[in-house]
Short mmCIF file of C-alpha atoms and ligand atoms in Angstrom, two decimals:
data_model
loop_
_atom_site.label_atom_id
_atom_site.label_comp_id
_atom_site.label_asym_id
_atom_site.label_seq_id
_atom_site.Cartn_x
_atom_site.Cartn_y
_atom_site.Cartn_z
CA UNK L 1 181.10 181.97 -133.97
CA UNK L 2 180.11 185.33 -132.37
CA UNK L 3 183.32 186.83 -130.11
CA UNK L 4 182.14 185.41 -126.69
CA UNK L 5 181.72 182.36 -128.30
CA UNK L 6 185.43 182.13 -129.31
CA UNK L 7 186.50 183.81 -125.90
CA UNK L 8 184.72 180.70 -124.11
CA UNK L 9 185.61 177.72 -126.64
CA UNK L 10 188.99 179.06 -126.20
CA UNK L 11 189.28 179.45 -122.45
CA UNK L 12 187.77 176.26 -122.24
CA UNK L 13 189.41 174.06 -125.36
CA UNK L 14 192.95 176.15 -125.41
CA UNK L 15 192.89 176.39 -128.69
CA UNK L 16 190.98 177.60 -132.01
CA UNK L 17 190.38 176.77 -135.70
CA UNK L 18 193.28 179.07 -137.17
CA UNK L 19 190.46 181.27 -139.18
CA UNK L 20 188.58 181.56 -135.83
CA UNK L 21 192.06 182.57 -134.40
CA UNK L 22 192.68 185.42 -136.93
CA UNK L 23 189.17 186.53 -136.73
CA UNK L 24 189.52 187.23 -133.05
CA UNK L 25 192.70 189.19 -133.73
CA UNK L 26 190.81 191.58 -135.46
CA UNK L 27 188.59 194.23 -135.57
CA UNK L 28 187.42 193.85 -131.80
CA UNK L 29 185.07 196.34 -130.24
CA UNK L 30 186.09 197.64 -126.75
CA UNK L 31 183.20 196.10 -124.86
CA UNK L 32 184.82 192.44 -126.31
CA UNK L 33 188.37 193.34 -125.45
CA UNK L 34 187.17 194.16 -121.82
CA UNK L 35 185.13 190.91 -121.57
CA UNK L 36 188.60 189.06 -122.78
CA UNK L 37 190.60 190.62 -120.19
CA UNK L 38 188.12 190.14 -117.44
CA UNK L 39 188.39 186.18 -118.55
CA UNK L 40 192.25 186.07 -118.77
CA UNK L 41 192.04 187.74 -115.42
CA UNK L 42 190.27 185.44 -113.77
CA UNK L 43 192.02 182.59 -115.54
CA UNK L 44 195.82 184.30 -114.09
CA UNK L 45 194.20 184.99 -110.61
CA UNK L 46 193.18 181.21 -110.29
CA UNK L 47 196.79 179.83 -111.01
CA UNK L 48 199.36 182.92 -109.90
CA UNK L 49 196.83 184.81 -107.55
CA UNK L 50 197.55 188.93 -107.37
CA UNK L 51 201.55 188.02 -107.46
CA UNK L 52 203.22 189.56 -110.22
CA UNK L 53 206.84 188.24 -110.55
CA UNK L 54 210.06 190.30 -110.84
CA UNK L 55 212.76 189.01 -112.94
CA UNK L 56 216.19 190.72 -112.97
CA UNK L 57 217.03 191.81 -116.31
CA UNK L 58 220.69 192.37 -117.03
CA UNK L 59 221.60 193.33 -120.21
CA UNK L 60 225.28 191.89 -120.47
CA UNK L 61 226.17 192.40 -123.94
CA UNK L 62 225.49 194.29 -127.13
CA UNK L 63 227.77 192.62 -129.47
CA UNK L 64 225.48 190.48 -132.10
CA UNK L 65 226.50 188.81 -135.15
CA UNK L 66 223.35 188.89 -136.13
CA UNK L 67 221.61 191.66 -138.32
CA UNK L 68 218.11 191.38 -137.55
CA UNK L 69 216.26 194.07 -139.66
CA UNK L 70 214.18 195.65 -136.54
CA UNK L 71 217.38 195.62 -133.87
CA UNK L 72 219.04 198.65 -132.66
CA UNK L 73 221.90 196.39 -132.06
CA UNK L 74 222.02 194.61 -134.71
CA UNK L 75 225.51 194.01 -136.18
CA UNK L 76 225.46 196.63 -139.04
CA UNK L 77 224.08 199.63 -136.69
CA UNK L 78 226.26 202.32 -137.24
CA UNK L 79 225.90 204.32 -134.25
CA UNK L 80 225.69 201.80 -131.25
CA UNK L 81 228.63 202.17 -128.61
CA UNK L 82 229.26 198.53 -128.01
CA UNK L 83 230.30 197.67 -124.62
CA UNK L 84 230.78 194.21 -122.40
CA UNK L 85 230.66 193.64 -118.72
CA UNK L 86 232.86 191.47 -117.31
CA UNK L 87 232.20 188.69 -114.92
CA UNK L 88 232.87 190.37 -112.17
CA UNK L 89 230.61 193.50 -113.29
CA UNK L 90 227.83 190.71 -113.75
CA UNK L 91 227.87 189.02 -110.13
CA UNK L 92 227.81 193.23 -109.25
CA UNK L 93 224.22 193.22 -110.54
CA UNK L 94 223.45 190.30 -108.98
CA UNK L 95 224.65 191.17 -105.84
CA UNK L 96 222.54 194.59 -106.07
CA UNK L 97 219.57 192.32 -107.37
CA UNK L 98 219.49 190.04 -104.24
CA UNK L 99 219.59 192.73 -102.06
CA UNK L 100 216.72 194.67 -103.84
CA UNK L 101 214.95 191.08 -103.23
CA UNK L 102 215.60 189.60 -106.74
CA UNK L 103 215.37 185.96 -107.29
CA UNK L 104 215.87 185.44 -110.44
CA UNK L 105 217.85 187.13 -112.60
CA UNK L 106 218.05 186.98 -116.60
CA UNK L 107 221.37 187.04 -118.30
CA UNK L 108 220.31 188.50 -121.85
CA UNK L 109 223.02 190.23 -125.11
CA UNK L 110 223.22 189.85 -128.01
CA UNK L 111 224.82 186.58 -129.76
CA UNK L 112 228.35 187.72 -128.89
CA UNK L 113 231.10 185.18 -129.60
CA UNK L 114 232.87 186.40 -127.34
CA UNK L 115 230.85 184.22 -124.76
CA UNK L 116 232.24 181.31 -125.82
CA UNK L 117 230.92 178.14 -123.75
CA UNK L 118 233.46 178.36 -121.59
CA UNK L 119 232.94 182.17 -120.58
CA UNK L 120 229.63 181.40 -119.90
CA UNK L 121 229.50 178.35 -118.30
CA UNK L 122 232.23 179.82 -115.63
CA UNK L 123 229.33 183.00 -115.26
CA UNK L 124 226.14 180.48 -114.67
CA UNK L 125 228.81 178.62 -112.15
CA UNK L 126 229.98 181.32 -110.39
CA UNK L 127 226.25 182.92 -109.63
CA UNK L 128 224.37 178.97 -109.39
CA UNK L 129 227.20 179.25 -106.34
CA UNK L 130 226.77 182.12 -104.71
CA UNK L 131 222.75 182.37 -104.90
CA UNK L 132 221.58 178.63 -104.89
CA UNK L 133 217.82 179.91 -104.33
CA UNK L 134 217.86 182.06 -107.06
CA UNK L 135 216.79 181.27 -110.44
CA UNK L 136 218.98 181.84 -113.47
CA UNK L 137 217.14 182.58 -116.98
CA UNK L 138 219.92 182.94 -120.30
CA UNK L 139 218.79 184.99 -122.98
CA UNK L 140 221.44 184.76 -125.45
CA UNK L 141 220.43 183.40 -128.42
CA UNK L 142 220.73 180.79 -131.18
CA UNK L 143 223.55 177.89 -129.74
CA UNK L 144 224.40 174.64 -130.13
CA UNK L 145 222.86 172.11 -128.43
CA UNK L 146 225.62 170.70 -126.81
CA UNK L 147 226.45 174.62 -125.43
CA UNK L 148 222.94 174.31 -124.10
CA UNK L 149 223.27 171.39 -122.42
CA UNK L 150 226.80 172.81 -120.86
CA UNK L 151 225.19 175.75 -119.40
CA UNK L 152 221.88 173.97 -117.83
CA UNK L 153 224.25 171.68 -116.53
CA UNK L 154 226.71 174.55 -114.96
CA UNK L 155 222.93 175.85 -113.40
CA UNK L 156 221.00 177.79 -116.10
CA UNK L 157 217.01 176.94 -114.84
CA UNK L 158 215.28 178.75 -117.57
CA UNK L 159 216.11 180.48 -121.20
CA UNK L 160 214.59 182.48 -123.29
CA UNK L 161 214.40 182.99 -127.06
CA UNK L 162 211.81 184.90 -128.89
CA UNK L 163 210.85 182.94 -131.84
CA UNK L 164 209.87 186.47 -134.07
CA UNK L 165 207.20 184.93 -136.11
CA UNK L 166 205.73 181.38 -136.81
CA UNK L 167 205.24 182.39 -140.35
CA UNK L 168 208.13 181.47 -142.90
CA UNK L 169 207.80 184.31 -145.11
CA UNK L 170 207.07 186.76 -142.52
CA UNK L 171 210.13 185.25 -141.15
CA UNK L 172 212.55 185.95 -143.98
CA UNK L 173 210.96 189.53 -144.14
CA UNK L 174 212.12 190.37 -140.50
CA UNK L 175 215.86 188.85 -141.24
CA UNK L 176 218.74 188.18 -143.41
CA UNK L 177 218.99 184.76 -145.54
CA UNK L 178 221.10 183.51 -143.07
CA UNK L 179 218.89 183.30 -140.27
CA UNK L 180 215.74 180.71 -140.87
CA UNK L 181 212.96 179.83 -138.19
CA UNK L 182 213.38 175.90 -138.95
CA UNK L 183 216.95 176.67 -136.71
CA UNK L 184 214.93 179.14 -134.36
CA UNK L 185 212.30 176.17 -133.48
CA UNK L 186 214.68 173.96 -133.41
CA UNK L 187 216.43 175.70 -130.65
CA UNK L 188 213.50 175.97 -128.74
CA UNK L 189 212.71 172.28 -129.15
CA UNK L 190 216.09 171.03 -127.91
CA UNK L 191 215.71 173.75 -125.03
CA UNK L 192 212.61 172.23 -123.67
CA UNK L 193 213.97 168.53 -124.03
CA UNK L 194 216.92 169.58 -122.44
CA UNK L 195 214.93 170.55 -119.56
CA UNK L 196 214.87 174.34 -119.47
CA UNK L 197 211.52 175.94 -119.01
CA UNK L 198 211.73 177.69 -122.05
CA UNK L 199 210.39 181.24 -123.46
CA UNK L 200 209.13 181.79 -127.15
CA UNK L 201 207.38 185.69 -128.13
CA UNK L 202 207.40 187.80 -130.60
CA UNK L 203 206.71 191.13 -131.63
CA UNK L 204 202.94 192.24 -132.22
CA UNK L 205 203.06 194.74 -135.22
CA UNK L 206 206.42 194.00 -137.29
CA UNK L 207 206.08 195.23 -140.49
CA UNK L 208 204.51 192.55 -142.76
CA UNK L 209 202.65 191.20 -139.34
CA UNK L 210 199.29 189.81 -140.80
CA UNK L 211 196.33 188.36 -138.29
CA UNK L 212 197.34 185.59 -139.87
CA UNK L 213 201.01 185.43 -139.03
CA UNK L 214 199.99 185.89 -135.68
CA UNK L 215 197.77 183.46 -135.50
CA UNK L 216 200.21 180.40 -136.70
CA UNK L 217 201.96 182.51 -133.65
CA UNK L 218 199.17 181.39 -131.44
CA UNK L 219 199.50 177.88 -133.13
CA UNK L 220 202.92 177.62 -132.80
CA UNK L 221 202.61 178.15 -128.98
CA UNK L 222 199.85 175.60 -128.54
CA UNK L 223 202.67 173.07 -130.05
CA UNK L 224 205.42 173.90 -128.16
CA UNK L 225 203.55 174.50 -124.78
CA UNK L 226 206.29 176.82 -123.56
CA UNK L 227 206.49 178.29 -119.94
CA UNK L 228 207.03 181.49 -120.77
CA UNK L 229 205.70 183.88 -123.64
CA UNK L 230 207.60 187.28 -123.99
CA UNK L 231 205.48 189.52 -126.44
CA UNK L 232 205.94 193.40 -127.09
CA UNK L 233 205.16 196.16 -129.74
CA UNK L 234 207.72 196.56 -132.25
CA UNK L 235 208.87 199.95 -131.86
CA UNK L 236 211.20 201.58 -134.86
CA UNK L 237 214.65 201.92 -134.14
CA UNK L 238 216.08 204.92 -135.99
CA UNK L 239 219.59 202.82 -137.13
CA UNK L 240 217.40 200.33 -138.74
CA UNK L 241 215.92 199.43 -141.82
CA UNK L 242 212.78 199.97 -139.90
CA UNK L 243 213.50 202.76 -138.63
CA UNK L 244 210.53 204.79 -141.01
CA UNK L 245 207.62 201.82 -140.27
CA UNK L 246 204.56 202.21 -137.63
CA UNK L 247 205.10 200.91 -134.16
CA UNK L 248 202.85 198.03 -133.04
CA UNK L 249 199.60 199.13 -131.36
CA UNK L 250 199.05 199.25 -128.01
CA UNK L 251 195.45 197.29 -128.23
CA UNK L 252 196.45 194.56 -130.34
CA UNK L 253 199.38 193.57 -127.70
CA UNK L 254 196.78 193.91 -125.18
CA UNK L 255 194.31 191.71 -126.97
CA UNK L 256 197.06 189.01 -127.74
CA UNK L 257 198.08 188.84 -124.06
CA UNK L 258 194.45 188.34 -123.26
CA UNK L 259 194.46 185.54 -125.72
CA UNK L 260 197.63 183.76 -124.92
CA UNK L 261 196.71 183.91 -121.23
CA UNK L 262 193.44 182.11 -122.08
CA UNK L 263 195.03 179.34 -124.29
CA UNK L 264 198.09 178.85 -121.84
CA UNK L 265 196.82 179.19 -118.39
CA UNK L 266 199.94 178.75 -115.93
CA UNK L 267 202.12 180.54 -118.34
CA UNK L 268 204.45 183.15 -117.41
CA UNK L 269 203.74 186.21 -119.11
CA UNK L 270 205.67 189.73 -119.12
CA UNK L 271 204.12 193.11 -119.22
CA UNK L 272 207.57 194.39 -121.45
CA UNK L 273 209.17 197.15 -121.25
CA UNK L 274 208.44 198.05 -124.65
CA UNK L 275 204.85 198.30 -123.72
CA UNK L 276 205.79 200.00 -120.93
CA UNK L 277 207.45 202.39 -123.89
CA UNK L 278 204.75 202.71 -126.17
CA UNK L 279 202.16 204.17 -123.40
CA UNK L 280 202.53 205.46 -119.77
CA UNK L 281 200.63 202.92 -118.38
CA UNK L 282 201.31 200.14 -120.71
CA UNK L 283 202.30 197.48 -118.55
CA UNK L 284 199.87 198.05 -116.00
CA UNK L 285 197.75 197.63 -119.08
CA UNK L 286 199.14 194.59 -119.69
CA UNK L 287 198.90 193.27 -116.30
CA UNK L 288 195.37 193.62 -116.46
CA UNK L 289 195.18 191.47 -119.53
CA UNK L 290 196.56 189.04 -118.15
CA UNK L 291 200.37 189.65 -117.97
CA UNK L 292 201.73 188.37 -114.66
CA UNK L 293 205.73 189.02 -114.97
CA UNK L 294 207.26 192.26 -115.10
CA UNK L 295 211.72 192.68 -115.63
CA UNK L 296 213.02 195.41 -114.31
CA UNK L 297 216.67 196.24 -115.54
CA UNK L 298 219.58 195.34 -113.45
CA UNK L 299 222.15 196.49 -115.98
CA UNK L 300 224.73 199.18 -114.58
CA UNK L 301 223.17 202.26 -115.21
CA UNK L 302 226.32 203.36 -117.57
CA UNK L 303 225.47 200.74 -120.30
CA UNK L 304 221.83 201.52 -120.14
CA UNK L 305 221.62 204.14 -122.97
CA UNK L 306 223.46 201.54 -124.69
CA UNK L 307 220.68 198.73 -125.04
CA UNK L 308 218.47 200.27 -127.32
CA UNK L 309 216.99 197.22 -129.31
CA UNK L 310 214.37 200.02 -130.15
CA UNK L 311 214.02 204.07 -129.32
CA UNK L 312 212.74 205.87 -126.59
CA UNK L 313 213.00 202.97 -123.80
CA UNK L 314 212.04 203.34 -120.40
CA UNK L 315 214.08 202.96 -117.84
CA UNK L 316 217.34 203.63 -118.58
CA UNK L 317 218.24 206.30 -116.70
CA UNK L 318 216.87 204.85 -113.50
CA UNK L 319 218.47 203.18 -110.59
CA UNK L 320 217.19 199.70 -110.35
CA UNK L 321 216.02 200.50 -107.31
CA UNK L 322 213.93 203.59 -108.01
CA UNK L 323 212.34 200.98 -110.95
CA UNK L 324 210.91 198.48 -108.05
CA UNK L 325 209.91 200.87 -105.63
CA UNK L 326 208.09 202.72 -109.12
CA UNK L 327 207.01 199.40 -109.92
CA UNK L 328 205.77 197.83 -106.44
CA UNK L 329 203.46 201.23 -106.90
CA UNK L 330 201.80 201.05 -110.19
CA UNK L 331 201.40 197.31 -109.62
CA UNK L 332 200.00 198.01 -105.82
CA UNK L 333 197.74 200.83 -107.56
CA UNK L 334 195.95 198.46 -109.92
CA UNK L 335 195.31 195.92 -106.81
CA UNK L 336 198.34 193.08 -107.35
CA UNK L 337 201.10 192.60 -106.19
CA UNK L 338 205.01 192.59 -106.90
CA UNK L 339 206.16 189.40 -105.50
CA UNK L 340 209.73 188.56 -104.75
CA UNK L 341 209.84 185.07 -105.17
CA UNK L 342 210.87 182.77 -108.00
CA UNK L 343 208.36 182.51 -109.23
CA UNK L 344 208.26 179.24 -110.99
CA UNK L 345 206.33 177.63 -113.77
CA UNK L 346 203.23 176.19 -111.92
CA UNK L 347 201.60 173.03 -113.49
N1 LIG N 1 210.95 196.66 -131.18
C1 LIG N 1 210.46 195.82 -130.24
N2 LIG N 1 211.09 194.71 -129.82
C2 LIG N 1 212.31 194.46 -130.35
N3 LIG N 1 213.16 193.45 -130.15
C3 LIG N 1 214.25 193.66 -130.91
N4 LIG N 1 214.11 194.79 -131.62
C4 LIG N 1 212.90 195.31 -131.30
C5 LIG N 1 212.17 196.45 -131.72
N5 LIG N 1 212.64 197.29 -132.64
C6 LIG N 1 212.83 192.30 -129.31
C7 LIG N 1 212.99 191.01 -130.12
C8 LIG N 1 214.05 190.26 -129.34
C9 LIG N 1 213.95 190.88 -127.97
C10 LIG N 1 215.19 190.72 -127.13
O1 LIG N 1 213.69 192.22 -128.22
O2 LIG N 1 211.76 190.29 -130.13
O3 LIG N 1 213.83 188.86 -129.30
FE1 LIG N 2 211.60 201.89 -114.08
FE2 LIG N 2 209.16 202.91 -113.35
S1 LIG N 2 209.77 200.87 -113.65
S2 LIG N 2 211.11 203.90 -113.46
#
């Protein structure tokens, strides 16, 4: 099949022959990469419109147990200042959220035991109380499923957890033995039964990344029909085992948004931050590929520096409002718009 080809069976079928899939990873020429986005475009602008959705991002934790190879908080980093907020330092941000017109706000650390259920549930309580319109997304990792159930219960709408790679091998490349993606999909399985709507991603680039890892990622989404898909560049951390690979390429995360957006037309998709990182206008970039959610940072500014899953971030020595008003900009200057609502999975 020539490239329009694909870009049509796919808009049209949601899905492609795996080969077909990795073939359409790779080696595109600008001309088809612009046609792609111009169909994942249109596709976005006939379920969400020009609204681009602002999530709340606040960064709660970076304890981990884990020791992901790529983190910059993973547990064995040497140099990360590990801090905490507490409760009350958490309804803070969401008090400063609401005000900067925030409806939904994303809870996200590192798998800190600290948070035991209880901890958290009393959190997701607390703010499910004091902003009922708002919705609450938890980012915080591998749990049981009983703890899951406990916090969508206490008021928890919507979670995320990046799946890192579909592929097994590529899997046990990217962490330690004790980690394994059969427990990572299973999460995300129990998530969505539960009745989350429920976030998978990955990085684009990880070292060991193959067109066809990513395309049993693409596969792997098509199963689990998630509502949300949070994909990024890997970007080196210097703490890491990483630290001295290549960062993931600006056109390839580009191209997979394009793609996902195509096979998965209602879902919600982030322009990241570490796009954002990777090039000056990345997630404008990425909003024109079909991206449709961007996440500011709500954290305290003080813990900012602290967050560094990768180097150079954005954003972290900006107020969180200075980051909307900067966003509401570049998103007005490309012709959408940043839109304060909940912006909910539409069917
Ligand atoms: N580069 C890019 N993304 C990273 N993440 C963690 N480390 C890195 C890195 N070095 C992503 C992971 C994780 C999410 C919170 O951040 O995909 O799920
Ligand atoms: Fe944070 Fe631009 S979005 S400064």
């Amino acid at each position: 099949m020539d490239r329009r080809k694909q870009i049509e069976t796919l808009e049209k079928n949601h899905i492609l022959p795996q080969e077909e899939l990795a073939a359409l990873i790779v080696g595109a020429k600008p001309e088809d990469d612009a046609y792609l986005f111009a169909r994942a475009r249109a596709v976005r602008e006939r379920v969400y419109g020009k609204a681009v959705y602002m999530r709340g991002l606040i960064e709660f934790t970076n304890y981990c147990k884990n020791d992901c190879y790529y983190c910059g908080i993973r547990r064995s980093a040497p140099h990360a200042e590990r801090y905490r907020l507490s409760e009350e330092e958490i309804l803070d941000c969401c008090e400063v959220g609401y005000g900067l017109g925030f409806r939904t706000f994303v809870l996200q650390g590192g798998e800190d035991l600290y948070f035991t259920d209880e901890r958290m549930v009393s959190i997701v309580t607390q703010i499910r109380a004091r902003w009922p319109d708002c919705a609450l997304t938890l980012s915080v990792g591998e749990r049981a499923r009983g703890s899951y159930e406990a916090l969508f219960a206490a008021g928890a709408n919507r979670y995320l957890l990046r799946h890192e790679t579909a592929d097994e091998a590529h899997y046990a490349r990217l962490h330690p033995g004790e980690l394994s993606l059969e427990h990572r999909k299973r999460c995300l399985w129990d998530l969505k039964e539960i009745g989350y709507q429920v976030g998978c991603g990955f990085m684009v680039g990880s070292p060991g990344q193959t067109a066809a890892c990513l395309a049993e990622d693409l596969q792997f989404i098509h199963e689990l029909k998630p509502h949300m898909v949070g994909i990024g560049p890997f970007v080196p951390q210097c703490d890491t085992p990483f630290a001295g690979e290549a960062q993931g390429s600006l056109e390839l995360t580009l191209r997979l948004l394009g793609i996902i957006r195509l096979m998965e037309p209602c879902v919600l998709l982030p322009a990241t931050t570490a796009l954002g990182t990777i090039h000056p206008h990345g997630r404008e970039k990425g909003i024109l590929a079909g991206a449709n959610v961007v996440m500011p940072n709500l954290s305290p500014q003080t813990v900012r520096k602290k967050y560094m899953l990768y180097d150079n971030k954005i954003c972290t020595g900006d107020e969180a409002a200075e980051c909307v008003d900067c966003l509401r900009q570049r998103i007005a200057s490309i012709g959408y718009e940043l839109s304060g609502s909940r912006g909910d999975y539409v069917n």
